[in-house]
Coordinates of C-alpha atoms in Angstrom, one line a residue:
M8 CA 28.3 -35.7 -36.7
K9 CA 25.7 -34.0 -34.6
P10 CA 25.3 -30.2 -35.2
T11 CA 25.2 -29.5 -31.4
R12 CA 28.9 -28.6 -31.0
L13 CA 29.0 -26.3 -34.1
L14 CA 25.8 -24.3 -33.4
L15 CA 25.9 -24.0 -29.6
P16 CA 28.6 -21.3 -29.6
L17 CA 26.6 -19.2 -32.0
L18 CA 23.4 -19.6 -29.9
L19 CA 25.3 -18.6 -26.8
L20 CA 26.6 -15.5 -28.6
L21 CA 23.2 -14.5 -29.8
G22 CA 21.6 -15.2 -26.4
G23 CA 24.2 -13.3 -24.4
C24 CA 26.0 -14.4 -21.3
L25 CA 24.1 -17.0 -19.2
D26 CA 24.6 -17.5 -15.5
D27 CA 25.7 -21.1 -14.7
N28 CA 23.1 -21.2 -11.9
L29 CA 20.2 -20.7 -14.3
E30 CA 17.8 -23.6 -14.5
Q31 CA 16.0 -22.4 -17.6
L32 CA 17.8 -21.6 -20.9
E33 CA 16.0 -19.5 -23.3
F34 CA 16.4 -22.0 -26.2
V35 CA 15.5 -25.3 -24.3
A36 CA 13.0 -26.4 -21.7
A37 CA 12.4 -29.6 -19.8
H38 CA 8.9 -30.5 -18.6
T39 CA 8.0 -33.1 -16.0
E40 CA 4.7 -34.8 -16.8
R41 CA 2.5 -37.2 -14.7
P42 CA 4.0 -40.8 -14.4
T43 CA 2.1 -43.7 -16.0
P44 CA 1.4 -46.9 -13.9
L45 CA 2.7 -50.0 -15.7
D46 CA 2.5 -52.8 -13.2
V47 CA 2.4 -53.4 -9.5
G48 CA 5.3 -51.3 -8.2
T49 CA 6.4 -50.1 -11.6
I50 CA 5.7 -46.8 -13.2
Q51 CA 6.9 -44.9 -16.3
L52 CA 8.4 -41.5 -15.7
N53 CA 7.5 -39.0 -18.4
G54 CA 9.2 -35.9 -19.6
R55 CA 9.2 -33.6 -22.6
L56 CA 11.9 -31.6 -24.3
D57 CA 10.8 -28.3 -25.8
G58 CA 12.4 -25.2 -27.4
L59 CA 15.0 -26.8 -29.7
N60 CA 14.7 -26.2 -33.4
L61 CA 17.9 -27.3 -35.0
L62 CA 19.8 -28.9 -32.1
Q63 CA 19.5 -32.3 -30.5
A64 CA 20.0 -32.7 -26.7
D65 CA 23.0 -34.5 -25.5
S66 CA 21.1 -36.5 -22.9
C67 CA 18.0 -36.4 -20.8
G68 CA 16.4 -38.1 -17.8
F69 CA 15.1 -37.7 -14.3
V70 CA 16.4 -36.9 -10.8
W71 CA 14.4 -38.1 -7.8
S72 CA 14.3 -38.0 -4.1
E73 CA 11.9 -38.9 -1.2
D74 CA 12.6 -35.4 0.1
E75 CA 10.7 -32.7 -1.8
L76 CA 12.8 -29.8 -0.5
S77 CA 16.1 -31.4 -1.6
L78 CA 14.7 -32.0 -5.1
R79 CA 13.5 -28.4 -5.4
A80 CA 16.9 -27.1 -4.2
L81 CA 18.7 -29.6 -6.5
T82 CA 20.9 -30.7 -3.6
P83 CA 24.1 -32.4 -4.8
G84 CA 24.0 -36.2 -4.8
L85 CA 20.4 -36.7 -6.0
A86 CA 19.7 -40.0 -7.6
S87 CA 19.4 -39.8 -11.4
I88 CA 18.0 -42.0 -14.2
Q89 CA 18.9 -41.4 -17.8
A90 CA 16.3 -41.9 -20.6
A91 CA 17.1 -44.9 -22.8
I92 CA 15.9 -43.1 -26.0
L93 CA 16.8 -39.5 -26.8
P94 CA 14.1 -37.5 -28.5
E95 CA 14.9 -36.0 -31.9
H96 CA 14.9 -32.3 -31.2
N97 CA 11.7 -31.7 -29.3
G98 CA 9.5 -34.5 -28.0
P99 CA 8.8 -36.9 -25.1
F100 CA 11.2 -39.1 -23.2
N101 CA 10.7 -41.6 -20.4
A102 CA 12.3 -44.0 -18.0
I103 CA 11.2 -47.0 -15.9
F104 CA 11.0 -46.6 -12.1
H105 CA 10.2 -49.2 -9.4
L106 CA 8.5 -48.1 -6.1
K107 CA 7.9 -49.8 -2.8
Q108 CA 4.6 -49.8 -1.0
G109 CA 4.1 -46.6 1.1
Q110 CA 7.0 -44.9 -0.6
I111 CA 6.5 -41.2 -1.8
V112 CA 8.9 -40.1 -4.5
F113 CA 9.4 -36.7 -6.2
F114 CA 10.7 -36.5 -9.7
R115 CA 12.2 -33.7 -12.0
A116 CA 12.9 -34.2 -15.6
W117 CA 16.2 -32.8 -17.0
V118 CA 17.8 -32.2 -20.3
A119 CA 21.5 -31.7 -20.9
L120 CA 22.9 -29.5 -23.7
G121 CA 26.6 -29.2 -23.7
D122 CA 27.8 -28.7 -20.1
R123 CA 24.4 -27.3 -19.0
R124 CA 21.3 -29.0 -17.5
V125 CA 17.8 -27.6 -17.6
Y126 CA 15.3 -29.0 -15.0
G127 CA 11.5 -29.3 -15.2
E128 CA 8.9 -29.0 -12.5
V129 CA 8.6 -31.3 -9.4
E130 CA 6.1 -34.2 -9.9
P131 CA 5.1 -36.5 -7.0
Y132 CA 4.0 -40.2 -7.0
S133 CA 3.0 -42.9 -4.6
L134 CA 1.4 -46.3 -5.0
D135 CA -0.9 -46.0 -2.0
Q136 CA -0.6 -42.5 -0.5
I137 CA -2.3 -39.2 -1.0
I138 CA 0.4 -36.5 -1.6
V139 CA 0.0 -32.9 -0.7
M140 CA 2.3 -30.2 -1.9
T141 CA 2.7 -26.4 -1.6
T142 CA 3.8 -24.2 -4.4
G143 CA 6.4 -22.2 -2.5
S144 CA 4.8 -18.8 -3.1
A145 CA 2.0 -16.7 -1.7
E146 CA 0.1 -13.8 -3.2
V147 CA -0.2 -11.1 -0.5
F148 CA -2.6 -8.2 -0.6
N149 CA -3.3 -5.9 2.3
D150 CA -4.2 -8.2 5.3
S151 CA -4.9 -11.3 3.2
A152 CA -2.9 -13.9 1.3
A153 CA -3.7 -16.5 -1.3
V154 CA -1.6 -19.7 -1.1
S155 CA -1.6 -22.6 -3.5
G156 CA -1.2 -26.3 -3.1
R157 CA -1.4 -29.5 -5.1
L158 CA -3.1 -32.9 -4.6
A159 CA -1.8 -36.1 -6.2
G160 CA -2.9 -39.7 -5.7
V161 CA -6.6 -38.9 -5.0
E162 CA -7.7 -40.3 -8.4
L163 CA -5.4 -43.3 -8.1
Q164 CA -6.7 -44.1 -4.6
K165 CA -10.4 -43.3 -5.6
T166 CA -10.8 -41.6 -2.2
K167 CA -12.7 -38.4 -1.4
V168 CA -10.6 -36.0 0.5
R169 CA -11.0 -32.6 2.2
Y170 CA -8.2 -30.2 1.5
G171 CA -6.9 -26.7 2.3
H172 CA -4.1 -24.9 4.2
V173 CA -3.2 -24.6 7.9
Y174 CA -1.1 -21.6 9.1
S175 CA 0.3 -19.9 12.1
A176 CA 2.4 -16.9 13.0
A177 CA 6.0 -17.9 12.7
G178 CA 6.9 -17.3 16.4
V179 CA 3.9 -19.2 17.7
V180 CA 4.0 -22.7 16.0
P181 CA 7.0 -23.6 13.8
I182 CA 5.1 -26.4 12.0
P183 CA 1.4 -25.6 11.5
T184 CA -0.8 -28.6 12.4
L185 CA -4.6 -28.9 12.4
G186 CA -6.0 -28.6 15.9
L187 CA -3.0 -27.1 17.6
P188 CA -3.5 -23.9 19.6
G189 CA -2.3 -20.9 17.5
C190 CA -3.0 -22.7 14.2
V191 CA -5.8 -21.6 11.8
A192 CA -7.1 -23.7 8.9
S193 CA -8.8 -22.5 5.8
E194 CA -12.3 -23.8 5.1
P195 CA -11.9 -27.4 3.7
V196 CA -13.1 -28.3 0.3
E197 CA -14.0 -31.8 -0.9
T198 CA -12.7 -33.5 -4.1
L199 CA -12.2 -36.8 -5.8
E200 CA -9.7 -35.4 -8.3
D201 CA -6.0 -34.6 -8.3
K202 CA -5.7 -30.8 -8.6
I203 CA -3.9 -27.6 -8.0
F204 CA -5.8 -25.4 -5.6
T205 CA -5.7 -22.0 -3.9
S206 CA -6.8 -21.1 -0.3
G207 CA -7.6 -17.6 0.8
L208 CA -6.3 -16.5 4.2
P209 CA -8.1 -13.3 5.3
G210 CA -7.8 -11.1 8.3
L211 CA -4.1 -11.5 9.0
S212 CA -1.9 -9.3 11.2
F213 CA 0.3 -6.6 9.7
N214 CA 4.1 -6.8 10.1
T215 CA 3.8 -10.5 10.8
T216 CA 5.5 -13.6 9.2
Y217 CA 3.4 -16.7 8.8
R218 CA 4.2 -20.3 8.2
V219 CA 1.8 -22.4 6.1
R220 CA 1.4 -25.9 4.7
A221 CA -1.2 -27.7 2.7
Y222 CA -3.3 -30.5 4.1
A223 CA -5.7 -33.2 2.9
I224 CA -8.0 -35.3 5.2
G225 CA -8.9 -38.8 3.9
L226 CA -11.1 -41.4 5.4
Q227 CA -8.6 -42.4 8.1
D228 CA -5.5 -40.3 7.7
T229 CA -4.5 -36.6 7.5
F230 CA -1.8 -35.8 5.0
Y231 CA 0.5 -32.7 5.0
S232 CA 2.9 -31.2 2.5
Q233 CA 6.5 -31.9 3.3
T234 CA 7.5 -28.3 3.0
V235 CA 6.4 -25.4 5.2
D236 CA 6.3 -22.2 3.3
T237 CA 6.6 -18.7 4.8
F238 CA 5.2 -15.4 3.8
R239 CA 4.9 -11.9 5.4
I240 CA 2.0 -9.5 5.8
R241 CA 3.5 -6.0 5.7
D242 CA 1.8 -2.6 5.9
G243 CA -1.9 -2.2 5.2
W244 CA -5.4 -0.9 6.0
K245 CA -8.3 -1.9 8.2
R246 CA -11.7 -0.3 8.0
L247 CA -12.9 0.9 11.4
G248 CA -16.5 1.8 10.5
T249 CA -18.2 5.1 9.6
F250 CA -18.2 8.6 10.8
Q251 CA -20.4 11.0 8.9
N252 CA -20.6 11.9 5.2
F253 CA -18.6 15.0 4.5
K254 CA -15.8 16.4 2.3
K255 CA -13.2 19.1 3.0
G256 CA -13.3 18.4 6.7
A257 CA -10.4 19.5 9.0
A258 CA -8.6 17.2 11.4
T259 CA -5.7 17.2 13.8
S260 CA -4.5 15.3 16.9
A261 CA -3.8 16.5 20.4
G262 CA -2.6 14.2 23.1
N263 CA -4.1 10.7 22.5
F264 CA -7.1 11.9 20.6
G265 CA -8.1 13.1 17.2
F266 CA -10.3 16.1 16.5
V267 CA -12.4 16.5 13.4
G268 CA -15.0 19.0 12.1
F269 CA -15.9 21.7 9.6
G270 CA -16.9 19.5 6.8
C271 CA -19.3 19.9 3.9
G272 CA -22.1 17.4 3.3
A273 CA -23.1 18.6 -0.2
S274 CA -22.2 16.6 -3.3
T275 CA -21.7 19.9 -5.3
D276 CA -21.4 23.4 -3.9
C277 CA -21.0 24.0 -0.1
F278 CA -23.5 26.6 0.9
Q279 CA -23.6 27.7 4.5
N280 CA -26.7 25.7 5.3
Q281 CA -24.9 22.5 4.1
L282 CA -21.8 23.0 6.3
S283 CA -21.4 21.2 9.6
R284 CA -21.0 23.1 12.9
D285 CA -20.4 19.7 14.7
F286 CA -17.0 19.0 16.3
F287 CA -15.9 15.5 17.4
R288 CA -13.2 13.8 19.4
F289 CA -11.9 10.4 18.3
D290 CA -10.7 7.9 20.9
P291 CA -8.6 5.2 19.2
S292 CA -9.0 2.9 22.2
G293 CA -12.8 3.1 22.3
N294 CA -15.3 0.6 21.0
G295 CA -13.1 -2.4 21.6
G296 CA -10.1 -0.9 19.8
T297 CA -12.0 0.1 16.6
G298 CA -12.3 3.7 17.9
S299 CA -15.2 5.8 19.1
W300 CA -16.5 9.3 18.3
E301 CA -17.6 11.7 21.0
P302 CA -19.5 14.9 20.0
L303 CA -18.0 18.0 21.5
K304 CA -19.4 21.5 21.8
A305 CA -20.4 22.6 18.3
F306 CA -18.9 25.7 16.7
D307 CA -21.7 28.0 17.8
K308 CA -20.0 31.3 17.8
D309 CA -20.6 34.3 15.5
G310 CA -17.7 33.3 13.3
F311 CA -18.3 31.9 9.8
I312 CA -18.9 28.2 9.6
R313 CA -16.7 26.8 6.8
S314 CA -15.1 23.9 5.0
N315 CA -11.6 23.4 3.8
A316 CA -10.2 24.9 7.0
V317 CA -6.8 24.3 8.7
L318 CA -6.9 22.6 12.1
F319 CA -3.8 22.2 14.3
G320 CA -3.4 21.2 18.0
I321 CA -1.0 22.4 20.6
E322 CA -1.2 21.0 24.1
D323 CA -4.8 21.6 25.5
T324 CA -6.0 23.6 22.5
V325 CA -7.2 23.0 19.0
Y326 CA -7.0 25.9 16.6
V327 CA -9.0 26.5 13.4
V328 CA -8.3 29.1 10.7
F329 CA -9.1 29.9 7.1
G330 CA -11.6 28.0 5.0
D331 CA -14.5 28.8 2.6
F332 CA -18.3 28.7 2.1
K333 CA -20.9 29.8 -0.5
D334 CA -23.3 32.5 0.5
A335 CA -27.0 32.5 -0.4
N336 CA -26.2 34.1 -3.7
G337 CA -23.8 31.4 -4.7
N338 CA -20.7 33.6 -4.1
L339 CA -17.6 31.6 -2.9
L340 CA -16.1 33.4 0.1
A341 CA -12.9 32.8 1.9
V342 CA -12.5 33.5 5.6
T343 CA -9.7 34.5 8.0
D344 CA -11.2 34.5 11.5
F345 CA -9.2 32.5 14.0
W346 CA -10.8 30.3 16.7
K347 CA -9.6 28.3 19.6
Y348 CA -11.2 25.2 21.1
A349 CA -10.2 24.6 24.7
I350 CA -10.2 20.8 25.2
S351 CA -10.4 20.8 29.0
S352 CA -13.4 23.2 29.2
D353 CA -15.1 22.1 25.9
N354 CA -15.6 25.6 24.7
W355 CA -14.7 27.9 21.8
Y356 CA -12.9 31.2 22.1
L357 CA -12.1 33.9 19.5
G358 CA -8.4 34.4 18.8
K359 CA -6.4 37.2 17.1
D360 CA -6.7 37.1 13.3
I361 CA -3.7 37.1 11.0
P362 CA -3.0 40.8 10.5
F363 CA -3.6 42.7 7.4
I364 CA -0.3 44.1 6.0
P365 CA -0.6 47.4 4.0
G366 CA 0.3 46.9 0.3
Q367 CA -0.2 43.1 0.4
P368 CA -3.2 40.9 -0.4
D369 CA -5.7 40.4 2.4
P370 CA -5.0 37.1 4.4
F371 CA -8.4 35.6 3.5
R372 CA -7.9 32.2 1.9
T373 CA -9.0 28.6 1.4
G374 CA -7.0 25.4 0.7
A375 CA -4.2 26.3 3.0
V376 CA -1.9 23.9 5.0
G377 CA -0.2 23.9 8.4
F378 CA 2.0 22.0 10.9
V379 CA 3.3 22.5 14.4
L380 CA 7.0 22.9 15.4
K381 CA 8.4 23.6 18.8
G382 CA 5.0 24.5 20.3
K383 CA 4.1 27.0 17.5
G384 CA 1.8 26.7 14.6
Y385 CA 2.9 27.4 11.0
I386 CA 0.1 28.1 8.5
G387 CA 0.3 29.2 4.8
T388 CA -0.4 28.9 1.1
G389 CA -3.9 28.7 -0.2
N390 CA -6.1 30.6 -2.7
Y391 CA -7.4 34.1 -2.1
V392 CA -11.1 34.2 -3.1
I393 CA -13.7 37.0 -3.0
N394 CA -17.2 36.9 -4.7
Q395 CA -16.4 33.5 -6.3
Q396 CA -13.4 35.0 -8.1
P397 CA -10.0 33.5 -7.3
T398 CA -7.6 36.4 -7.0
G399 CA -4.4 34.5 -6.7
Y400 CA -2.5 31.6 -5.2
R401 CA -0.6 32.5 -2.0
N402 CA 2.9 31.4 -0.9
D403 CA 3.0 33.3 2.4
F404 CA 3.5 31.5 5.7
W405 CA 2.6 32.6 9.2
E406 CA 3.8 31.6 12.7
Y407 CA 1.4 31.5 15.6
N408 CA 2.8 31.8 19.1
P409 CA 0.2 30.5 21.7
S410 CA 2.1 32.1 24.6
T411 CA 1.4 35.6 23.2
G412 CA -1.6 34.9 21.0
N413 CA 0.2 36.7 18.1
W414 CA 0.9 36.0 14.5
R415 CA 4.0 36.9 12.5
K416 CA 5.0 36.4 8.9
V417 CA 7.8 34.0 8.2
A418 CA 9.5 32.8 5.0
G419 CA 7.1 32.0 2.1
L420 CA 7.0 28.6 0.4
P421 CA 8.7 28.6 -3.0
I422 CA 7.8 26.7 -6.1
R423 CA 9.9 24.5 -8.4
I424 CA 7.9 23.4 -11.5
S425 CA 10.1 20.3 -12.3
D426 CA 13.5 18.9 -11.8
F427 CA 14.3 20.0 -15.4
D428 CA 13.5 23.7 -14.6
T429 CA 16.1 25.1 -12.1
K430 CA 14.1 28.4 -11.6
T431 CA 12.4 29.0 -8.3
Y432 CA 9.1 30.8 -8.3
F433 CA 7.0 32.5 -5.6
S434 CA 3.6 32.5 -7.3
G435 CA 2.0 30.4 -4.5
R436 CA -0.1 27.2 -4.4
A437 CA -3.3 25.8 -3.0
E438 CA -4.7 22.4 -2.0
A439 CA -1.2 21.3 -1.1
S440 CA -0.1 18.9 1.7
A441 CA 2.1 19.4 4.8
F442 CA 3.5 17.5 7.7
A443 CA 6.1 17.8 10.5
I444 CA 9.0 15.5 11.2
G445 CA 9.8 15.5 14.9
D446 CA 9.7 19.0 16.4
S447 CA 12.4 20.5 14.3
V448 CA 11.4 20.6 10.6
G449 CA 8.2 20.9 8.5
Y450 CA 7.5 19.8 5.0
A451 CA 5.0 21.1 2.4
G452 CA 4.5 20.5 -1.3
G453 CA 2.2 19.3 -4.0
G454 CA -1.1 21.1 -4.8
E455 CA -1.6 23.4 -7.7
T456 CA -0.6 26.8 -8.9
N457 CA -1.5 29.3 -11.6
G458 CA -3.4 27.9 -14.5
G459 CA -4.3 24.8 -12.5
L460 CA -0.8 23.4 -13.0
Q461 CA -0.3 20.5 -10.5
L462 CA 3.0 20.3 -8.6
K463 CA 5.3 17.6 -7.4
D464 CA 7.9 19.6 -5.5
F465 CA 8.3 19.2 -1.7
W466 CA 10.2 21.6 0.5
K467 CA 11.7 21.4 4.0
F468 CA 11.1 24.3 6.4
T469 CA 13.5 25.1 9.2
P470 CA 11.7 27.4 11.7
P471 CA 13.1 30.6 13.1
I472 CA 15.4 30.3 16.1
T473 CA 14.5 33.7 17.6
D474 CA 11.6 36.1 17.6
S475 CA 13.6 38.7 15.7
P476 CA 11.7 40.1 12.7
S477 CA 14.7 39.3 10.5
D478 CA 14.7 35.6 11.6
T479 CA 11.9 34.1 9.4
G480 CA 13.2 30.6 9.0
H481 CA 14.0 29.2 5.5
W482 CA 12.7 26.6 3.0
E483 CA 15.0 24.1 1.2
L484 CA 14.0 22.0 -1.8
M485 CA 13.7 18.4 -0.6
S486 CA 12.7 16.2 -3.6
F487 CA 10.2 15.8 -6.3
F488 CA 7.4 13.4 -5.4
P489 CA 7.8 10.4 -7.9
G490 CA 4.1 9.6 -8.1
K491 CA 1.3 11.4 -9.9
T492 CA 0.7 15.1 -9.2
R493 CA -2.4 15.7 -7.1
I494 CA -4.5 18.2 -5.1
A495 CA -6.6 17.7 -1.9
A496 CA -4.4 14.7 -0.9
V497 CA -4.0 13.3 2.7
A498 CA -0.7 13.4 4.7
T499 CA 0.0 11.9 8.1
T500 CA 3.2 11.6 10.2
D501 CA 4.4 9.7 13.3
G502 CA 7.2 12.3 13.8
K503 CA 9.8 10.1 12.2
R504 CA 8.3 9.3 8.8
A505 CA 5.4 10.6 6.8
W506 CA 2.8 9.2 4.5
Y507 CA 1.0 10.8 1.6
G508 CA -1.6 9.8 -0.9
L509 CA -5.1 9.8 -2.3
G510 CA -6.2 13.1 -3.9
Y511 CA -7.2 14.2 -7.3
N512 CA -5.1 14.3 -10.5
V513 CA -6.3 16.3 -13.4
F514 CA -5.5 13.5 -15.9
E515 CA -6.0 10.4 -13.8
D516 CA -9.1 11.5 -11.8
Y517 CA -9.3 10.3 -8.2
L518 CA -6.4 8.4 -6.7
N519 CA -5.8 5.7 -4.0
D520 CA -2.1 5.2 -4.0
W521 CA -0.2 5.7 -0.7
W522 CA 3.5 6.6 -0.2
E523 CA 6.0 6.7 2.6
F524 CA 8.5 9.4 3.0
D525 CA 11.9 8.7 4.6
P526 CA 13.4 12.0 5.7
A527 CA 16.8 10.4 6.4
Q528 CA 17.1 9.2 2.8
Q529 CA 14.9 12.0 1.3
T530 CA 13.1 9.2 -0.6
W531 CA 9.5 8.2 -1.3
I532 CA 8.5 4.5 -1.3
E533 CA 5.2 3.3 -2.6
R534 CA 3.2 1.3 0.0
T535 CA -0.1 -0.7 0.1
V536 CA -2.8 1.2 -1.8
F537 CA -5.7 2.6 0.2
Q538 CA -8.4 -0.1 0.4
G539 CA -11.4 2.3 0.3
T540 CA -12.7 3.9 -2.8
K541 CA -10.6 6.4 -4.6
R542 CA -11.1 9.9 -3.3
A543 CA -10.0 13.5 -2.6
D544 CA -10.8 16.0 0.2
G545 CA -10.5 13.4 2.9
F546 CA -9.0 14.0 6.3
G547 CA -6.0 12.3 8.1
F548 CA -4.4 12.5 11.5
S549 CA -2.0 10.4 13.5
I550 CA -1.9 9.2 17.1
G551 CA 1.5 7.7 17.8
N552 CA 2.1 5.2 15.1
K553 CA -1.6 4.8 14.1
H554 CA -2.8 6.7 11.1
F555 CA -6.5 7.4 10.6
I556 CA -7.9 8.4 7.2
G557 CA -11.5 9.0 6.2
T558 CA -14.4 10.7 4.6
G559 CA -13.9 12.8 1.4
S560 CA -15.5 12.6 -2.0
G561 CA -15.1 10.7 -5.2
K562 CA -17.3 9.6 -8.1
T563 CA -19.6 6.6 -8.7
L564 CA -22.0 5.4 -11.3
N565 CA -25.6 6.4 -10.9
A566 CA -28.3 3.8 -10.2
A567 CA -29.0 3.4 -14.0
G568 CA -25.3 2.9 -14.7
T569 CA -25.4 5.6 -17.4
A570 CA -23.4 8.4 -15.8
F571 CA -21.0 9.3 -13.0
Q572 CA -22.1 11.3 -10.0
T573 CA -20.3 12.7 -7.0
R574 CA -20.0 10.4 -4.0
I575 CA -19.6 11.6 -0.4
D576 CA -17.8 9.2 1.8
A577 CA -18.2 8.4 5.5
D578 CA -15.8 5.5 6.1
I579 CA -12.8 5.6 8.4
W580 CA -9.7 3.5 8.0
L581 CA -6.7 2.7 10.1
Y582 CA -3.3 2.4 8.3
T583 CA -0.6 0.4 10.0
P584 CA 2.9 1.2 8.6
L585 CA 5.6 -1.2 7.7
Q586 CA 7.9 -1.9 10.7

């Protein structure tokens, strides 16, 4: 009596419940191996049983079809051949099969154990044809994909072939074919061997589904895989070129343009003579669609040049406030003077400073954040610094009304250390990130607080409805960011969703991850990582649904490869979100 019936219930109990649709049982496997030619029109199908230690299979054999897709899907009604000799436990098994000239057949080995069958891989064979197959999967990364294929019959026919993949956007050509308009072929490679191969498909379009199949070109004929696979390129990054090397620059958008300036080109400290007075406008439609930079009137007023400032745009004006610099003696100084750049006249004008309030810290600060809601600017947080001595993190927020030119204090941004600590603090933060969703609410969070503690909390700000001094708006805890804590990150928004990433983590160093925030679900979703080098202190702005990220600083090995040194970046990238 065979031990199969006695031990199978015990193995099922130990292995847990198994779905009837599973093709692979954890204690038995079937492998399809290459057929062996025996005579004209006759081959031996080869399989192997693996994974059984004490049991013996009940039966084994092969299913076959001339349609590869049917065999992969194990469509009911497939022809089957049972092996004449059952292997003892593990081992090989085979069966005889007769082919006709020109026939292409696909095989899969199977093993039965009780009422279950386990199937092996698909193996092709033909007496006089080159067979091309795809693997049914694609590895996608940013705007590129790697697709795999297989050649069979090349060695048997002793014919040199050129092989690769041909692909097209799904809505353009349903079956990709060499030479058809809208179809692109990978660079062909020559071989005299049967092999598994991979083709790289670069420079694909984001948010696009592609159809692809493998091909082989012989002396007289072109062969294609029976199956046409699909894959999708989702969100991702495209490098647009370079701007200028600086870190801690400020950026915003107004209308259909981006505005960037106030950066530091030094790899270490930012003394005044290393700060940029230059101011630029970015046109995303310029230079053939890769964007162009136009120098505007430099910041040539008597105000302090600075880095780490806050920039925000309202209609025809770009505003700059706060920031820092080091004087000739090496003292780090924060500033508060407020300047307005008039886009139409290409000129700078002095605005009213944020007022000093008796009994409260002076408004000088660096590492602040801001956003625009309902035609007003909201600026806050940061670190108060005088003579290179940080005197405290700030949580205060201020509203700027361009119609009056005045500032007023609104609700300050709270802090929640973690979702395990239900206490709310008001100790302030610096080097945080902020963005607006639509014209109704703003968000701010992350950064660091006292003792260099990095934060994950993000808060939603509902602005005041009236100008009453008692109506200061309010903050509501939104969520805790699920990724790593960070400072000097980048945030962008299209008004409906927001994106956040890069920055510096005290334990992980510089970062390149990129996350999407869905305000409707209050959730964060990790997206395609930034394709440039890891960095912090970069800038970001959005024009419509296009998101531009660039510059910043990171670290790189020195020329000798013996130590790390600070790297200042100049590259600019376009991020296309998932649609």
